[in-house]
XYZ file of C-alpha atoms in Angstrom:
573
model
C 88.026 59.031 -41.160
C 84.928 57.190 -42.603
C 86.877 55.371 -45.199
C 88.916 54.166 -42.756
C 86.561 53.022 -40.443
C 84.525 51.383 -43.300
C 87.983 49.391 -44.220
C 88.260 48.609 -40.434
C 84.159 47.418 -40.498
C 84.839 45.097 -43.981
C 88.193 42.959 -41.799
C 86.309 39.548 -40.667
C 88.906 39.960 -37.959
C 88.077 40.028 -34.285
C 89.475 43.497 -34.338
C 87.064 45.061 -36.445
C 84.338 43.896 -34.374
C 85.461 45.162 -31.317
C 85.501 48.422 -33.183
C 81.684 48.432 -34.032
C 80.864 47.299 -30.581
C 82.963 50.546 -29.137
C 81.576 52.514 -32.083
C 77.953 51.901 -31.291
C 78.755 52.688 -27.266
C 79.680 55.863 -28.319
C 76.900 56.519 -30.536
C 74.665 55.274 -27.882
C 76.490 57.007 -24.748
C 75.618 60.512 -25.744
C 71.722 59.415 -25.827
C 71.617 57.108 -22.754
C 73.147 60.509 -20.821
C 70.710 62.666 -21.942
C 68.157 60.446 -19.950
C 70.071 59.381 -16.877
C 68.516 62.057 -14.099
C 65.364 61.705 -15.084
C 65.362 57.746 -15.516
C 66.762 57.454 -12.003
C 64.224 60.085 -10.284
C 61.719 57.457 -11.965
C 63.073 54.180 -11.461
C 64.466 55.079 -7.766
C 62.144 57.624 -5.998
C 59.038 56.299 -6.979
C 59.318 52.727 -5.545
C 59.609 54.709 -2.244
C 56.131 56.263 -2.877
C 53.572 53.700 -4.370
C 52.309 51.019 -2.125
C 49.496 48.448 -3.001
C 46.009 48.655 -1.732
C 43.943 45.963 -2.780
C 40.664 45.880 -1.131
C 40.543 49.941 -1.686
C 40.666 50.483 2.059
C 42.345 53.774 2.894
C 41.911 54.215 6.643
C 43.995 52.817 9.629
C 43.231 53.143 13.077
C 41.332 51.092 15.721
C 38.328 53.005 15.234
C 38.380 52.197 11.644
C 36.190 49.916 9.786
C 37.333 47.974 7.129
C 35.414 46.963 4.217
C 36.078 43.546 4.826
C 34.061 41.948 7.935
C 36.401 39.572 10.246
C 34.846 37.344 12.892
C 37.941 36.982 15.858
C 40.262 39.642 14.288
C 39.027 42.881 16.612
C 36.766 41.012 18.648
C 35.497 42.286 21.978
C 37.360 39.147 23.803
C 40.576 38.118 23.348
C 40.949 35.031 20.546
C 40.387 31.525 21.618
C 42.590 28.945 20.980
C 39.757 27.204 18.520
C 39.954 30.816 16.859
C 43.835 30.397 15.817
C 42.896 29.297 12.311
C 40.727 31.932 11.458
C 42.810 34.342 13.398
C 45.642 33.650 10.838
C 43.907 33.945 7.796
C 42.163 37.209 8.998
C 45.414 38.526 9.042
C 47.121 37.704 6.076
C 43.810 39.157 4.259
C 44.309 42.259 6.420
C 48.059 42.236 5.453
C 46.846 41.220 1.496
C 44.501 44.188 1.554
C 47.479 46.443 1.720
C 46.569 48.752 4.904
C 50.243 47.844 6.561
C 51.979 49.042 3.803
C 51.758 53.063 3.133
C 54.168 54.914 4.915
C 51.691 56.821 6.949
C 49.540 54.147 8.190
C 52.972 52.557 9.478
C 53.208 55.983 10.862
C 49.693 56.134 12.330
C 50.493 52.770 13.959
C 53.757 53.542 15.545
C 52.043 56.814 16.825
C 49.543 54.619 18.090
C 51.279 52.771 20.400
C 53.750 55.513 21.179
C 50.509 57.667 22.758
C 49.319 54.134 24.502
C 52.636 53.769 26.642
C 53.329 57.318 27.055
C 49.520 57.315 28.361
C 50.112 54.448 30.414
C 53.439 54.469 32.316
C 51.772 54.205 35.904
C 49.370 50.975 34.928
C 52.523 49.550 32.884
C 55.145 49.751 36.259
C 52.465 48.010 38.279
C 51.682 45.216 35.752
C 55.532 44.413 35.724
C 55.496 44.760 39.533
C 52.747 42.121 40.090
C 54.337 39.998 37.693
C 58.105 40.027 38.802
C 58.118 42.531 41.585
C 61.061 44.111 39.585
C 62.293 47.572 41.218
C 60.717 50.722 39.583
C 63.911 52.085 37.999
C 64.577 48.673 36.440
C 60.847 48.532 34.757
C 61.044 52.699 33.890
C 63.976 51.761 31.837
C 64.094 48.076 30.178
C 60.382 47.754 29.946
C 59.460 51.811 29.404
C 61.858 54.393 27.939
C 63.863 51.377 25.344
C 60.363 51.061 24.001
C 59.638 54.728 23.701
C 62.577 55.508 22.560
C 62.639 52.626 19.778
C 59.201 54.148 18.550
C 60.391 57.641 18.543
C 63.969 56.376 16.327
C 61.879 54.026 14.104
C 59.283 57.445 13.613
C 62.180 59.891 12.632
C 63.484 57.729 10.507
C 60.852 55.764 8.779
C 60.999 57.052 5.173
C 65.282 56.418 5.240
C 65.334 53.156 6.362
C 62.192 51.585 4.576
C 63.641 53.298 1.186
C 65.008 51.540 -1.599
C 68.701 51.694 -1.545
C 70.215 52.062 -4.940
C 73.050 49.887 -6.100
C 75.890 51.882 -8.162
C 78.281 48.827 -8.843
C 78.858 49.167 -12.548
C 78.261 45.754 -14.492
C 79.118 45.777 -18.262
C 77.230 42.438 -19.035
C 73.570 44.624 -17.680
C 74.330 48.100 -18.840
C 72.692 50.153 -19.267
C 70.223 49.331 -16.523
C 69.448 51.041 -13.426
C 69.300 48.606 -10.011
C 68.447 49.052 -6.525
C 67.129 46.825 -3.637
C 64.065 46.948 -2.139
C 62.719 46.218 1.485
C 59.947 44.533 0.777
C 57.752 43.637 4.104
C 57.495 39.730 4.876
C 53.937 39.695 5.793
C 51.789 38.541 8.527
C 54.338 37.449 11.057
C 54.045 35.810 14.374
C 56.225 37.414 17.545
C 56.625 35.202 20.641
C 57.372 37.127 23.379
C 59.029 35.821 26.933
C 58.042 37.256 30.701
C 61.747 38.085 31.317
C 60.712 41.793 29.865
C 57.139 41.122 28.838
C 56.915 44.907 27.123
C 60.610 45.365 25.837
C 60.788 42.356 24.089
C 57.282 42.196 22.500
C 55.908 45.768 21.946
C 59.657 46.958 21.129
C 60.150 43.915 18.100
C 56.797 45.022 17.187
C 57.591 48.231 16.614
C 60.106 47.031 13.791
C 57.803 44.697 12.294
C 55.060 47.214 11.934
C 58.255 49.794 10.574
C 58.824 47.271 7.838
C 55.187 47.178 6.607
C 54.170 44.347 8.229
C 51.243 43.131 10.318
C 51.618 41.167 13.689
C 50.251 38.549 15.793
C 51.075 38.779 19.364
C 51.643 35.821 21.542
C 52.965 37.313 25.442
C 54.213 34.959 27.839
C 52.027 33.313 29.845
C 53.968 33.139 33.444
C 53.243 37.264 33.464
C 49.691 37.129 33.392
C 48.974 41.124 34.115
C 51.490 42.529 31.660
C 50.060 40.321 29.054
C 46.342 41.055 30.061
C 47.408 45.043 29.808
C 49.531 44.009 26.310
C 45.905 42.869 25.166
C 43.936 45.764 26.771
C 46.283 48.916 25.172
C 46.630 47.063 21.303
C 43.123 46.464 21.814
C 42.607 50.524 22.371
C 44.966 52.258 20.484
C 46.137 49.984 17.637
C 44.140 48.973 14.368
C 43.435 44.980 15.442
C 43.967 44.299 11.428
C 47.654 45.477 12.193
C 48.489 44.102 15.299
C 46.326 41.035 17.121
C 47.093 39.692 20.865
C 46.513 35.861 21.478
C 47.404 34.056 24.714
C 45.571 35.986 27.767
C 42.395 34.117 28.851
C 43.630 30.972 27.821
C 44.088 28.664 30.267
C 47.476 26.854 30.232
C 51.382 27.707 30.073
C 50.852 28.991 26.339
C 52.372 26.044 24.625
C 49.119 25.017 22.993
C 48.651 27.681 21.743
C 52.221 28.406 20.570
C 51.837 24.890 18.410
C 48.297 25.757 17.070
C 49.999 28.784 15.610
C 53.157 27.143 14.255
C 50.941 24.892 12.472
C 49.025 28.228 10.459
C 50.656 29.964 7.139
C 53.166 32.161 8.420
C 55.322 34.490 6.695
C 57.548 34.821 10.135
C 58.208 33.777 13.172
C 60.294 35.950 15.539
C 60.952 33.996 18.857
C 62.566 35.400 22.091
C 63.642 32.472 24.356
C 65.222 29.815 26.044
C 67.828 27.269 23.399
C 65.742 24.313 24.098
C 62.109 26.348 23.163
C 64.086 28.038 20.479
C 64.985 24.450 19.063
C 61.487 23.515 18.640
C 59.787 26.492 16.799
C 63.354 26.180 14.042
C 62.083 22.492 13.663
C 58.314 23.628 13.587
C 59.063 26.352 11.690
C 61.348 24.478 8.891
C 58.315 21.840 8.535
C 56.654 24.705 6.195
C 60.134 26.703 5.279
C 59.032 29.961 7.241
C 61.875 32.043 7.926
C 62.141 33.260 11.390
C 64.393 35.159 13.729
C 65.248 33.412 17.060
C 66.580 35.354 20.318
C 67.822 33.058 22.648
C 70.182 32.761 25.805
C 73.679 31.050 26.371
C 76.487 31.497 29.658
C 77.836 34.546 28.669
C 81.375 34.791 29.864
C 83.561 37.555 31.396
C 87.321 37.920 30.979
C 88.929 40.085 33.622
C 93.035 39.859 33.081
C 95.566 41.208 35.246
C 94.919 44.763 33.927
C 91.503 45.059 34.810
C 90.242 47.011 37.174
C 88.918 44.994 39.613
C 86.601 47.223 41.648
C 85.025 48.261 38.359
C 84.891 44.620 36.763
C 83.016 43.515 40.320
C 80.647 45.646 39.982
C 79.376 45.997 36.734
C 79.222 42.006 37.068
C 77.146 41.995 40.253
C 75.027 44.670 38.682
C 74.598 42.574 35.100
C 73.684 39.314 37.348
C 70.687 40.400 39.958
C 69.111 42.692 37.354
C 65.804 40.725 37.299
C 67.094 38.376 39.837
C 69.698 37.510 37.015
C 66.587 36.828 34.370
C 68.062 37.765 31.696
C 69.803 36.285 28.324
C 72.759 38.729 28.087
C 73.584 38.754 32.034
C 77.115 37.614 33.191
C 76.822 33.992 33.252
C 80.627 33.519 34.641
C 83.777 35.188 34.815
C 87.163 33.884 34.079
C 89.704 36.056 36.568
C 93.302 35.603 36.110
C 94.531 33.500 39.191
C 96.676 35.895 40.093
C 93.595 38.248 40.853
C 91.257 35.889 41.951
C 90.882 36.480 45.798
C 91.481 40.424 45.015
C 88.847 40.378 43.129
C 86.734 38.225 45.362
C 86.471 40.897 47.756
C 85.676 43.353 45.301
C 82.622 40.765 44.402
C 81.878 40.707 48.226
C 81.776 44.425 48.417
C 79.618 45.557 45.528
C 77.136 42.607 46.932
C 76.201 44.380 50.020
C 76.504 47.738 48.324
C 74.113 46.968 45.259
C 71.787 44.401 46.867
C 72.489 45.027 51.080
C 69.090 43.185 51.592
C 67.783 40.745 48.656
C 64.458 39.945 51.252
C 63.266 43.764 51.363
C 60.798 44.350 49.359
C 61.624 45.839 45.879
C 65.416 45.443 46.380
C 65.581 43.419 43.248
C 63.228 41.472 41.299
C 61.956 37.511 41.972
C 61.537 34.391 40.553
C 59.066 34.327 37.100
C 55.468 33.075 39.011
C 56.656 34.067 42.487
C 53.111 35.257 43.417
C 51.595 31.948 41.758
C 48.772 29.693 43.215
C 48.134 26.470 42.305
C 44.889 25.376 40.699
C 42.948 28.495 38.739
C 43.560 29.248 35.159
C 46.798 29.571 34.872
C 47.677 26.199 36.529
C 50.195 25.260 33.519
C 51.899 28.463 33.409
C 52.089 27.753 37.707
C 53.711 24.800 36.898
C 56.278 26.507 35.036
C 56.912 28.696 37.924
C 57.483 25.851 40.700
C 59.655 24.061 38.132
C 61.671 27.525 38.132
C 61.945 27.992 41.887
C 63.093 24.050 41.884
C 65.800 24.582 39.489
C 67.107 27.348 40.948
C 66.706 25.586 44.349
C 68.979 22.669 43.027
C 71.793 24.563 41.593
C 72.037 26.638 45.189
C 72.278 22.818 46.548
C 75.027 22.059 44.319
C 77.141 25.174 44.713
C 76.894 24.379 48.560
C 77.618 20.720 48.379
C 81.106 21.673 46.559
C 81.414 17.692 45.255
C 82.896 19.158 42.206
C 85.494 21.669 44.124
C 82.342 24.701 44.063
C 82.980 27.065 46.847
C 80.092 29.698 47.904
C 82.105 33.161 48.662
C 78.826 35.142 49.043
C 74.968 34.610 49.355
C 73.521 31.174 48.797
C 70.157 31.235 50.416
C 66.875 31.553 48.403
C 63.227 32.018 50.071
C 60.926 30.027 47.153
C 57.690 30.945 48.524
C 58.835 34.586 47.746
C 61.033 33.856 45.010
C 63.536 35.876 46.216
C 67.191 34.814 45.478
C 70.708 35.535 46.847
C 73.244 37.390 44.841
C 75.483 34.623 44.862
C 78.809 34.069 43.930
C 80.641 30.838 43.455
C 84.243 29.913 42.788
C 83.829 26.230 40.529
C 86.008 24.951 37.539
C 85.033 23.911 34.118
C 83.817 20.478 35.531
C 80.820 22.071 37.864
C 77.305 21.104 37.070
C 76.710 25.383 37.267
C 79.016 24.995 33.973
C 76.773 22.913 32.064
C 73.959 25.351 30.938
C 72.402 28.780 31.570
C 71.525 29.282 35.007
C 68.827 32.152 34.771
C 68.920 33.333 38.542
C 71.427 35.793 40.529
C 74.027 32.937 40.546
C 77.695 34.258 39.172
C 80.620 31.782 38.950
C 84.325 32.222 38.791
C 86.535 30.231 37.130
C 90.436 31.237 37.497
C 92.628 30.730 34.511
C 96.311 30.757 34.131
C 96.879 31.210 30.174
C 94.484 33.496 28.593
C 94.815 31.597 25.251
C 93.950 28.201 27.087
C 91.217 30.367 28.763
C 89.613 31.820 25.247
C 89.644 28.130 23.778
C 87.868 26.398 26.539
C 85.321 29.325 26.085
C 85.289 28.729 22.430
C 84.798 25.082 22.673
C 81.731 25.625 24.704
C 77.935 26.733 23.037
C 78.010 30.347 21.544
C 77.131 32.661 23.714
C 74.792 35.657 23.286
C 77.197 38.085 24.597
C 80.499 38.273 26.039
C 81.919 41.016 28.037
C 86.044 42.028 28.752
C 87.635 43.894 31.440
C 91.046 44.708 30.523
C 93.359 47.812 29.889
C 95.805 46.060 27.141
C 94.411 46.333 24.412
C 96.485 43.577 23.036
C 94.798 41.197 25.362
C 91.439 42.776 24.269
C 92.203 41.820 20.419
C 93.322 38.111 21.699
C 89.975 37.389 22.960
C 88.107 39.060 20.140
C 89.972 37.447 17.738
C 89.696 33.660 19.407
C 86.299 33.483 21.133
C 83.094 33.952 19.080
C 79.473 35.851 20.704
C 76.592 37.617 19.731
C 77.720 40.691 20.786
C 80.740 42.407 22.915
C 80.969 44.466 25.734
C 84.644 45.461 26.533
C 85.173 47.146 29.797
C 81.265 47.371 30.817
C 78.584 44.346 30.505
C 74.618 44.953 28.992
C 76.014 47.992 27.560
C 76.487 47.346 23.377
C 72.602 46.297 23.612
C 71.087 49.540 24.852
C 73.025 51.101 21.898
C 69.967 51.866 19.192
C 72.592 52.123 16.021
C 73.917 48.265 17.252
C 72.221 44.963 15.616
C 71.368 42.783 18.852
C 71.096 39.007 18.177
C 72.895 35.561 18.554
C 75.471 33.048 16.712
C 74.706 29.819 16.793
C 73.524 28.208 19.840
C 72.158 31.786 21.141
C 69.909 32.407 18.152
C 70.098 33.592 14.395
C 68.802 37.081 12.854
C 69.524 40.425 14.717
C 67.390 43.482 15.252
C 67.315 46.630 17.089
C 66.320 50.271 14.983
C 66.856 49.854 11.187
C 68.483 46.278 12.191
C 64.778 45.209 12.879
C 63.418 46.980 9.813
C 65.738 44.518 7.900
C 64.675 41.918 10.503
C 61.232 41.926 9.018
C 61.926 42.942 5.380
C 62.680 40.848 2.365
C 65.034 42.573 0.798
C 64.195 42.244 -2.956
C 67.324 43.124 -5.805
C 65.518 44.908 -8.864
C 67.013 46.011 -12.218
C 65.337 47.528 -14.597
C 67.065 47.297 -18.563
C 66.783 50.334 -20.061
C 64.973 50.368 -23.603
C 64.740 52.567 -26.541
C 67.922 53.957 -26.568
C 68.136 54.378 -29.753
C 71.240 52.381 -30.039
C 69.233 49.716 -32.661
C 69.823 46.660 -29.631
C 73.616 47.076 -30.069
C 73.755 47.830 -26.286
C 70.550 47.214 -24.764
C 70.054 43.884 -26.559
C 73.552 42.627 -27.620
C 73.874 39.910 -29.387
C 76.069 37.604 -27.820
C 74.357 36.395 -25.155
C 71.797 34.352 -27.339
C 72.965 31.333 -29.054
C 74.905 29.367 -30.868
C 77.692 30.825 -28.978
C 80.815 30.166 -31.066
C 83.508 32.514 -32.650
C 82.862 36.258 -31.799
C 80.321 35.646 -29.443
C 82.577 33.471 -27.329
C 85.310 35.673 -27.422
C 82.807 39.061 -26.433
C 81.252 36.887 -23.819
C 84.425 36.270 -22.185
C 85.248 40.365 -22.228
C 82.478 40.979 -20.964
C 82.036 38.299 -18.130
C 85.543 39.964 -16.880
C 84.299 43.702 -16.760
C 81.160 43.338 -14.830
């Protein structure tokens, strides 16, 4: 067998060097094996274990003291806005000293704030109530348990998600190498939070960030003064300040001055919750020194109901999805497109689940008011005031319009608003495509209906318009289901409910387009705030003399043989 082989090994021909090439795998397989459990214990486990600590700090906790001093970061008062600079860059030495990334101080942290809002539920209901006057069961859920219950997921399964996931695609041109991909934290990131749910949607996406390894700066809204004042008050208690910072309360002003001292700071991410046109501005800020962020905005969601739906169940999930908050909310039903052969049936239905959800909108605690319904003009908080009136005043003009009807608009239920309350109508309006209510996102207890005729005409006018952040169906074909699936496009889909695929924890929850880029929600915002880093390691000393570890066709001059095992190769991996 050796003779031959050695005749084979003495033929110039492109046969005989295939042959040494297989020979030497073979030699080479049979060691390489020998090593493969223990090489991929090595290469794969331990990335999960070893984490960087620079500064040799070890401890995490608010009572902790670091070894390096900080002026603002853990002050006594909340930061200035003169303190924004050196804010930042206490931070991303905090983050740089390495005291985000072990696995238990992420733990320690989410524990943290876990213990401050299951400490705190009575002073966190009445924050939100001063703020919005939101009913009780409404704050318990959105603004309490989601949070909890996003700490508690992101605890149990911190070491899974934050683990480096290995990659088991074979590639001939690499072998033998062992690859994974690691989630490597961003950094020091900023998260903008709006009043719409001022602890959902700023202590829940910091959860994630903190999850990933990560350390945060907090800016709350400023048009919920309280919930942001007890934001401050419970990171400033329970959470290591080098981890997570709170800027905004005790600064007078609507917060956009602060917002733009910020964007103009090192960042390794932004993550933004709000309106399109705010959204617009920190992508253009934030592309002005290429920092990635995440942006959560808004849209007019739509609602198909077709002539299977069922109508009494369609009505009311949409009245309930429109006056939660007093309809302050970026994935409420924005407006529904009813078959016309439904449309006054379903009309009722709208009337009826009106009176039976919200009998009384004036009654105090019946549903929630206008952002800055309790504000005063002058004080502090005079630009964030403004905000407020502007609020009441656009709400105030697109009741005007739906009762003026100069575009065909015709007010079926509700209508009236009190602004010195901020209290709202559930109000429902029959318009076409034309209305000004069509134009943009309303924000207030203000439904429209639109009928349709074709349901393919229907999905395209929908598609035509900005992408919405969600889009809900109520229909028993599930033909008609597919159709709009298929032809519309949304951030996410409800199909026989509305709200509903966003409370699910396993579901990414984010925009397209128009209504925002990046997604998070669970693991979703541990990948959110991670980098996620592809890593292969060549293995070495193989024994194989370089024949497979170092072969020697991919160095040049590539010509004969080397062109030919390039090619071969190029196609097998």
């Amino acid at each position: 067998m050796l003779s031959g082989l050695n005749e084979r090994l003495n033929d110039s021909s492109e046969g005989a060097m295939r042959v040494v090439f297989l020979a030497a795998a073979g030699l080479g397989a049979g060691l390489v094996l020998r090593q493969v459990l223990r090489q991929i214990d090595d290469l794969v486990s331990a990335p999960r274990r070893r984490f960087r600590s620079r500064h040799g700090d070890v401890g995490v906790g608010p009572t902790y003291v670091s070894k390096t001093a900080y002026g603002v970061v853990g002050g006594a008062k909340p930061p200035a806005l003169r303190d924004v600079p050196t804010l930042v860059a206490e931070m991303r030495d905090a983050f740089e000293s390495g005291v985000t990334l072990p696995l238990e101080h992420r733990r320690a942290t989410l524990r943290a704030m876990h213990a401050a809002f299951a400490e705190n539920e009575t002073a966190i209901l009445a924050a939100v109530w001063e703020d919005l006057r939101r009913p009780e069961g409404e704050t318990l859920y959105y603004d309490f348990l989601l949070v909890k219950t996003e700490l508690e997921r992101l605890l149990a399964n911190l070491r899974r998600w934050t683990a480096p996931r290995r990659v088991r695609s074979f590639s001939l041109l690499t072998f033998p190498s062992s690859q994974w991909i690691e989630r490597e934290p961003r950094g020091t990131c900023l998260v903008i939070g709006p009043f719409n749910y001022p602890f959902a949607l700023t202590a829940g996406v910091v959860a994630g960030a903190v999850a990933a390894g990560n350390n945060v700066i907090l800016k709350p809204s400023a048009d919920v003064p309280r919930s942001s004042a007890l934001l401050f008050d419970l990171f400033k208690k329970y959470v290591d300040p080098r981890v997570v910072s709170v800027i905004g309360p005790g600064i007078p002003g609507d917060g956009a001055d602060v917002v733009t001292e910020l964007m103009r700071q090192k960042l390794d991410f932004v993550f933004f919750t709000g309106s399109t046109r705010v959204g617009s501005i920190i992508a253009r800020k934030a592309a002005e020194t290429l920092t990635p962020c995440a942006l959560e905005l808004g849209g007019k969601n739509p609602v198909f109901v077709d002539t299977t739906a069922d109508l009494s169940l369609a009505a009311k999930q949409c009245v309930w999805g429109r006056t939660l908050n007093c309809g302050q909310q970026c994935i409420a039903p924005e407006y529904v497109l009813c078959h016309r052969s439904k449309l006054e049936p379903f009309i009722e239905q709208l009337r009826r689940w009106t009176q039976t959800l919200v009998p009384d909108p004036y009654a105090e605690g019946a549903m929630g008011r206008l952002v800055g319904w309790n504000a005063r003009s002058g004080g502090t908080n005079g630009g964030a005031n403004g905000g407020a009136r502007r609020a009441a005043a656009r709400v105030a003009a697109l009741l005007a319009t739906a009762r003026e009807g100069k575009h065909g608009e015709r007010v079926v239920c509700g209508g009236g608003m009190d602004a010195s309350r901020g209290v709202v109508e559930p109000t429902v309006v029959v318009c076409g495509w034309d209305s000004p209510l069509m134009r943009e996102e309303m924000f207030a207890p203000i439904l429209c209906v639109v009928p349709y005729d074709d349901l393919g005409e229907a999905a395209a006018r929908t598609r035509a318009l900005a992408k919405p952040l969600a889009l809900y169906v109520f229909s028993r074909d599930r033909g008609n289901v597919r159709y709009i699936l298929d032809n519309t496009t949304a951030g996410g889909v409800t199909v026989n409910g509305v709200l509903y695929h966003v409370g699910h924890g396993a579901l990414p929850f984010g925009g397209v387009g128009e209504s925002g880029v990046g997604a998070y929600h669970g693991e979703h915002s541990v990948r959110c705030f991670s980098h996620e880093k592809p890593t292969l390691r060549k293995w070495r000393d193989c024994f194989d003399g370089g024949l497979l570890t170092d072969p020697f066709f991919v160095y040049g001059p590539h010509d004969g043989i080397k062109k030919t095992l390039l090619r071969a190769v190029a196609e097998r991996s």
